PDB file of C-alpha atoms in Angstrom:
ATOM      1  CA  MET A   1       2.061  -8.556  14.456  1.00 52.00           C
ATOM      2  CA  ASP A   2       0.899 -11.812  12.908  1.00 58.00           C
ATOM      3  CA  PRO A   3      -0.921 -11.419   9.597  1.00 61.00           C
ATOM      4  CA  VAL A   4      -4.615 -12.046   9.365  1.00 58.00           C
ATOM      5  CA  ILE A   5      -5.694 -13.624   6.086  1.00 54.00           C
ATOM      6  CA  ALA A   6      -9.418 -13.993   5.644  1.00 54.00           C
ATOM      7  CA  SER A   7     -11.885 -14.913   2.960  1.00 52.00           C
ATOM      8  CA  CYS A   8     -14.630 -12.344   2.545  1.00 56.00           C
ATOM      9  CA  GLY A   9     -16.262 -13.148  -0.775  1.00 55.00           C
ATOM     10  CA  CYS A  10     -12.989 -12.457  -2.567  1.00 64.00           C
ATOM     11  CA  PRO A  11     -10.037 -14.830  -2.825  1.00 79.00           C
ATOM     12  CA  ALA A  12      -8.081 -13.244   0.036  1.00 89.00           C
ATOM     13  CA  THR A  13      -7.783 -10.255   2.318  1.00 93.00           C
ATOM     14  CA  LEU A  14      -4.752  -9.538   4.468  1.00 94.00           C
ATOM     15  CA  HIS A  15      -4.628  -7.056   7.332  1.00 96.00           C
ATOM     16  CA  ILE A  16      -1.544  -6.417   9.457  1.00 97.00           C
ATOM     17  CA  GLN A  17      -0.330  -3.814  11.897  1.00 97.00           C
ATOM     18  CA  LEU A  18       3.102  -2.575  10.844  1.00 97.00           C
ATOM     19  CA  PRO A  19       6.076  -1.879  13.079  1.00 95.00           C
ATOM     20  CA  PRO A  20       7.323   1.704  13.184  1.00 91.00           C
ATOM     21  CA  GLY A  21      10.413   2.794  11.287  1.00 91.00           C
ATOM     22  CA  GLY A  22      12.580   0.938   8.844  1.00 87.00           C
ATOM     23  CA  GLN A  23      11.165  -2.495   9.605  1.00 95.00           C
ATOM     24  CA  ALA A  24       7.691  -1.631   8.254  1.00 97.00           C
ATOM     25  CA  ALA A  25       8.333  -1.888   4.510  1.00 97.00           C
ATOM     26  CA  ARG A  26      10.354  -5.097   4.835  1.00 97.00           C
ATOM     27  CA  HIS A  27       7.657  -6.683   7.003  1.00 97.00           C
ATOM     28  CA  ALA A  28       4.957  -5.596   4.541  1.00 98.00           C
ATOM     29  CA  ARG A  29       6.844  -6.942   1.499  1.00 98.00           C
ATOM     30  CA  ARG A  30       7.515 -10.277   3.182  1.00 97.00           C
ATOM     31  CA  THR A  31       3.915 -10.718   4.309  1.00 97.00           C
ATOM     32  CA  VAL A  32       2.406  -9.772   0.932  1.00 97.00           C
ATOM     33  CA  THR A  33       4.849 -12.102  -0.826  1.00 97.00           C
ATOM     34  CA  GLU A  34       3.645 -14.929   1.456  1.00 94.00           C
ATOM     35  CA  LEU A  35       0.001 -14.077   0.685  1.00 93.00           C
ATOM     36  CA  LEU A  36       0.662 -14.091  -3.057  1.00 94.00           C
ATOM     37  CA  ALA A  37       2.424 -17.451  -2.760  1.00 93.00           C
ATOM     38  CA  LEU A  38      -0.751 -18.850  -1.144  1.00 88.00           C
ATOM     39  CA  LYS A  39      -2.892 -17.541  -4.037  1.00 86.00           C
ATOM     40  CA  PRO A  40      -0.774 -18.045  -7.200  1.00 89.00           C
ATOM     41  CA  ALA A  41      -3.796 -18.495  -9.472  1.00 89.00           C
ATOM     42  CA  VAL A  42      -5.258 -15.126  -8.429  1.00 90.00           C
ATOM     43  CA  CYS A  43      -2.311 -12.913  -9.376  1.00 93.00           C
ATOM     44  CA  PRO A  44       0.139 -13.557 -12.260  1.00 93.00           C
ATOM     45  CA  HIS A  45       3.828 -13.486 -11.297  1.00 93.00           C
ATOM     46  CA  ALA A  46       4.629 -10.214 -13.133  1.00 93.00           C
ATOM     47  CA  VAL A  47       1.666  -8.497 -11.476  1.00 96.00           C
ATOM     48  CA  ALA A  48       2.644  -9.939  -8.096  1.00 96.00           C
ATOM     49  CA  GLU A  49       6.087  -8.321  -8.410  1.00 97.00           C
ATOM     50  CA  ASP A  50       4.441  -4.970  -9.199  1.00 98.00           C
ATOM     51  CA  LEU A  51       2.060  -5.402  -6.276  1.00 98.00           C
ATOM     52  CA  VAL A  52       4.914  -6.014  -3.827  1.00 98.00           C
ATOM     53  CA  LEU A  53       6.673  -2.880  -5.125  1.00 98.00           C
ATOM     54  CA  ILE A  54       3.449  -0.850  -4.728  1.00 98.00           C
ATOM     55  CA  VAL A  55       3.100  -2.075  -1.138  1.00 98.00           C
ATOM     56  CA  SER A  56       6.722  -1.210  -0.419  1.00 98.00           C
ATOM     57  CA  GLU A  57       6.401   2.316  -1.840  1.00 97.00           C
ATOM     58  CA  LEU A  58       3.164   3.106   0.009  1.00 97.00           C
ATOM     59  CA  VAL A  59       4.442   1.795   3.343  1.00 97.00           C
ATOM     60  CA  THR A  60       7.738   3.638   2.940  1.00 96.00           C
ATOM     61  CA  ASN A  61       5.840   6.863   2.167  1.00 94.00           C
ATOM     62  CA  ALA A  62       3.735   6.452   5.294  1.00 95.00           C
ATOM     63  CA  VAL A  63       6.742   5.865   7.530  1.00 95.00           C
ATOM     64  CA  LEU A  64       8.702   8.772   6.025  1.00 93.00           C
ATOM     65  CA  HIS A  65       5.905  11.335   5.880  1.00 91.00           C
ATOM     66  CA  ALA A  66       3.301  10.484   8.513  1.00 94.00           C
ATOM     67  CA  GLU A  67       2.935   9.510  12.147  1.00 93.00           C
ATOM     68  CA  GLY A  68       2.029   5.987  13.263  1.00 95.00           C
ATOM     69  CA  PRO A  69       0.430   3.696  13.993  1.00 95.00           C
ATOM     70  CA  TYR A  70       0.682   2.053  10.561  1.00 97.00           C
ATOM     71  CA  ALA A  71      -1.395  -0.756   9.092  1.00 97.00           C
ATOM     72  CA  LEU A  72      -1.618  -2.536   5.753  1.00 98.00           C
ATOM     73  CA  THR A  73      -4.642  -4.124   4.127  1.00 97.00           C
ATOM     74  CA  VAL A  74      -4.392  -6.005   0.829  1.00 97.00           C
ATOM     75  CA  SER A  75      -7.439  -7.466  -0.907  1.00 96.00           C
ATOM     76  CA  LEU A  76      -7.062  -9.794  -3.873  1.00 95.00           C
ATOM     77  CA  GLU A  77      -9.976 -10.300  -6.228  1.00 93.00           C
ATOM     78  CA  ASP A  78     -10.367 -11.600  -9.751  1.00 89.00           C
ATOM     79  CA  ARG A  79      -7.980  -9.450 -11.862  1.00 94.00           C
ATOM     80  CA  ARG A  80      -7.756  -6.702  -9.228  1.00 96.00           C
ATOM     81  CA  ALA A  81      -5.876  -5.930  -6.019  1.00 97.00           C
ATOM     82  CA  GLY A  82      -6.487  -3.196  -3.490  1.00 97.00           C
ATOM     83  CA  VAL A  83      -3.776  -1.932  -1.154  1.00 98.00           C
ATOM     84  CA  ALA A  84      -4.573   0.394   1.746  1.00 98.00           C
ATOM     85  CA  VAL A  85      -1.892   1.808   4.032  1.00 97.00           C
ATOM     86  CA  THR A  86      -3.250   3.523   7.128  1.00 97.00           C
ATOM     87  CA  ASP A  87      -1.247   5.987   9.183  1.00 97.00           C
ATOM     88  CA  GLY A  88      -1.922   8.213  12.183  1.00 96.00           C
ATOM     89  CA  SER A  89      -1.732  11.537  10.344  1.00 94.00           C
ATOM     90  CA  THR A  90      -4.878  13.456   9.422  1.00 88.00           C
ATOM     91  CA  GLU A  91      -2.891  15.819   7.160  1.00 84.00           C
ATOM     92  CA  LEU A  92      -4.315  15.811   3.633  1.00 74.00           C
ATOM     93  CA  SER A  93      -3.409  19.385   2.632  1.00 54.00           C
ATOM     94  CA  GLU A  94      -0.510  18.433   0.348  1.00 51.00           C
ATOM     95  CA  HIS A  95      -2.720  16.245  -1.834  1.00 45.00           C
ATOM     96  CA  ASP A  96      -4.629  17.176  -4.962  1.00 45.00           C
ATOM     97  CA  GLY A  97      -8.315  16.380  -5.503  1.00 44.00           C
ATOM     98  CA  LYS A  98      -7.553  12.699  -6.096  1.00 48.00           C
ATOM     99  CA  GLY A  99      -5.487  12.547  -2.926  1.00 48.00           C
ATOM    100  CA  VAL A 100      -2.103  12.457  -4.658  1.00 48.00           C
ATOM    101  CA  ARG A 101       0.760  14.472  -3.123  1.00 47.00           C
ATOM    102  CA  GLN A 102       1.437  17.669  -5.035  1.00 45.00           C
ATOM    103  CA  ARG A 103       4.712  18.609  -3.335  1.00 44.00           C
ATOM    104  CA  GLN A 104       7.734  16.384  -3.692  1.00 39.00           C
ATOM    105  CA  VAL A 105      10.216  15.968  -0.896  1.00 39.00           C
ATOM    106  CA  GLU A 106      13.703  17.128  -1.926  1.00 42.00           C
ATOM    107  CA  SER A 107      15.457  13.820  -1.354  1.00 48.00           C
ATOM    108  CA  GLY A 108      12.727  11.642  -2.845  1.00 59.00           C
ATOM    109  CA  GLY A 109       9.219  12.249  -4.012  1.00 70.00           C
ATOM    110  CA  ARG A 110       9.111   9.402  -6.504  1.00 86.00           C
ATOM    111  CA  GLY A 111       7.152   6.793  -4.560  1.00 89.00           C
ATOM    112  CA  LEU A 112       3.671   7.725  -5.735  1.00 91.00           C
ATOM    113  CA  LYS A 113       4.935   8.323  -9.281  1.00 94.00           C
ATOM    114  CA  ILE A 114       6.264   4.762  -9.278  1.00 95.00           C
ATOM    115  CA  VAL A 115       2.922   3.448  -8.016  1.00 96.00           C
ATOM    116  CA  ARG A 116       1.059   5.304 -10.783  1.00 96.00           C
ATOM    117  CA  ALA A 117       3.613   4.201 -13.402  1.00 96.00           C
ATOM    118  CA  LEU A 118       2.841   0.605 -12.444  1.00 97.00           C
ATOM    119  CA  GLY A 119      -0.786   1.270 -13.416  1.00 96.00           C
ATOM    120  CA  ALA A 120      -2.390   1.716 -10.001  1.00 97.00           C
ATOM    121  CA  ASP A 121      -5.115   4.254  -9.293  1.00 97.00           C
ATOM    122  CA  LEU A 122      -4.413   6.235  -6.103  1.00 96.00           C
ATOM    123  CA  PHE A 123      -6.803   7.657  -3.533  1.00 95.00           C
ATOM    124  CA  VAL A 124      -6.511   9.186  -0.067  1.00 94.00           C
ATOM    125  CA  SER A 125      -9.284   9.153   2.496  1.00 93.00           C
ATOM    126  CA  ARG A 126      -9.645   9.847   6.188  1.00 93.00           C
ATOM    127  CA  SER A 127      -9.754   6.859   8.491  1.00 88.00           C
ATOM    128  CA  GLY A 128     -10.693   6.539  12.139  1.00 85.00           C
ATOM    129  CA  VAL A 129      -7.296   7.594  13.493  1.00 84.00           C
ATOM    130  CA  GLY A 130      -5.677   9.263  10.493  1.00 95.00           C
ATOM    131  CA  LYS A 131      -5.784   8.585   6.792  1.00 96.00           C
ATOM    132  CA  GLN A 132      -5.522   5.788   4.264  1.00 96.00           C
ATOM    133  CA  VAL A 133      -3.578   5.884   1.027  1.00 96.00           C
ATOM    134  CA  ILE A 134      -5.231   3.419  -1.312  1.00 97.00           C
ATOM    135  CA  ALA A 135      -3.911   1.925  -4.546  1.00 98.00           C
ATOM    136  CA  VAL A 136      -6.041  -0.198  -6.840  1.00 98.00           C
ATOM    137  CA  LEU A 137      -4.276  -2.307  -9.461  1.00 97.00           C
ATOM    138  CA  THR A 138      -6.258  -3.980 -12.237  1.00 97.00           C
ATOM    139  CA  TRP A 139      -4.877  -6.399 -14.810  1.00 95.00           C
TER     140      TRP A 139
END
C-alpha cells in the first residue's frame, strides 16, 4: 500500500489503496500529511489542516457506510485540492441530486456536514467498481 505521488500538469497527485477497517483513516491522514509536507508552497498550513480533516471524514464515511475496496486520490493544484474516496458500493439512493447523503446515521451523520462547513464542494459519482465521493476545496 505504498503511496504513488505523480506530477500530471499539477503540482502533485497522490493515489493509494486503503486498508479495510479502522486503519484506513489513519493511513490516509498520515499519507496526505506527508504529501502536504513535500509541497508546502502549494497549500497554506491552515488549509492543509482542513484538507487532512476532509480526507479523514470522507475515508471514515466510506469505511462505516460502504463496502471495500477503498482508495484515496488527492490532487493539489494552484489554490485548489481535489479529494476522491472510492469504495466498492454502488448504492447512491440515499444521496440528493448533488450526491450528498440525505439520511443521517443515528450515532453520527456529521462527517459530510463537517466537510461542507470547511468550504468543500461535494459530489458523488459512479466508478468502475462502486462509487467515488469527491470533495473540492478552493482557497
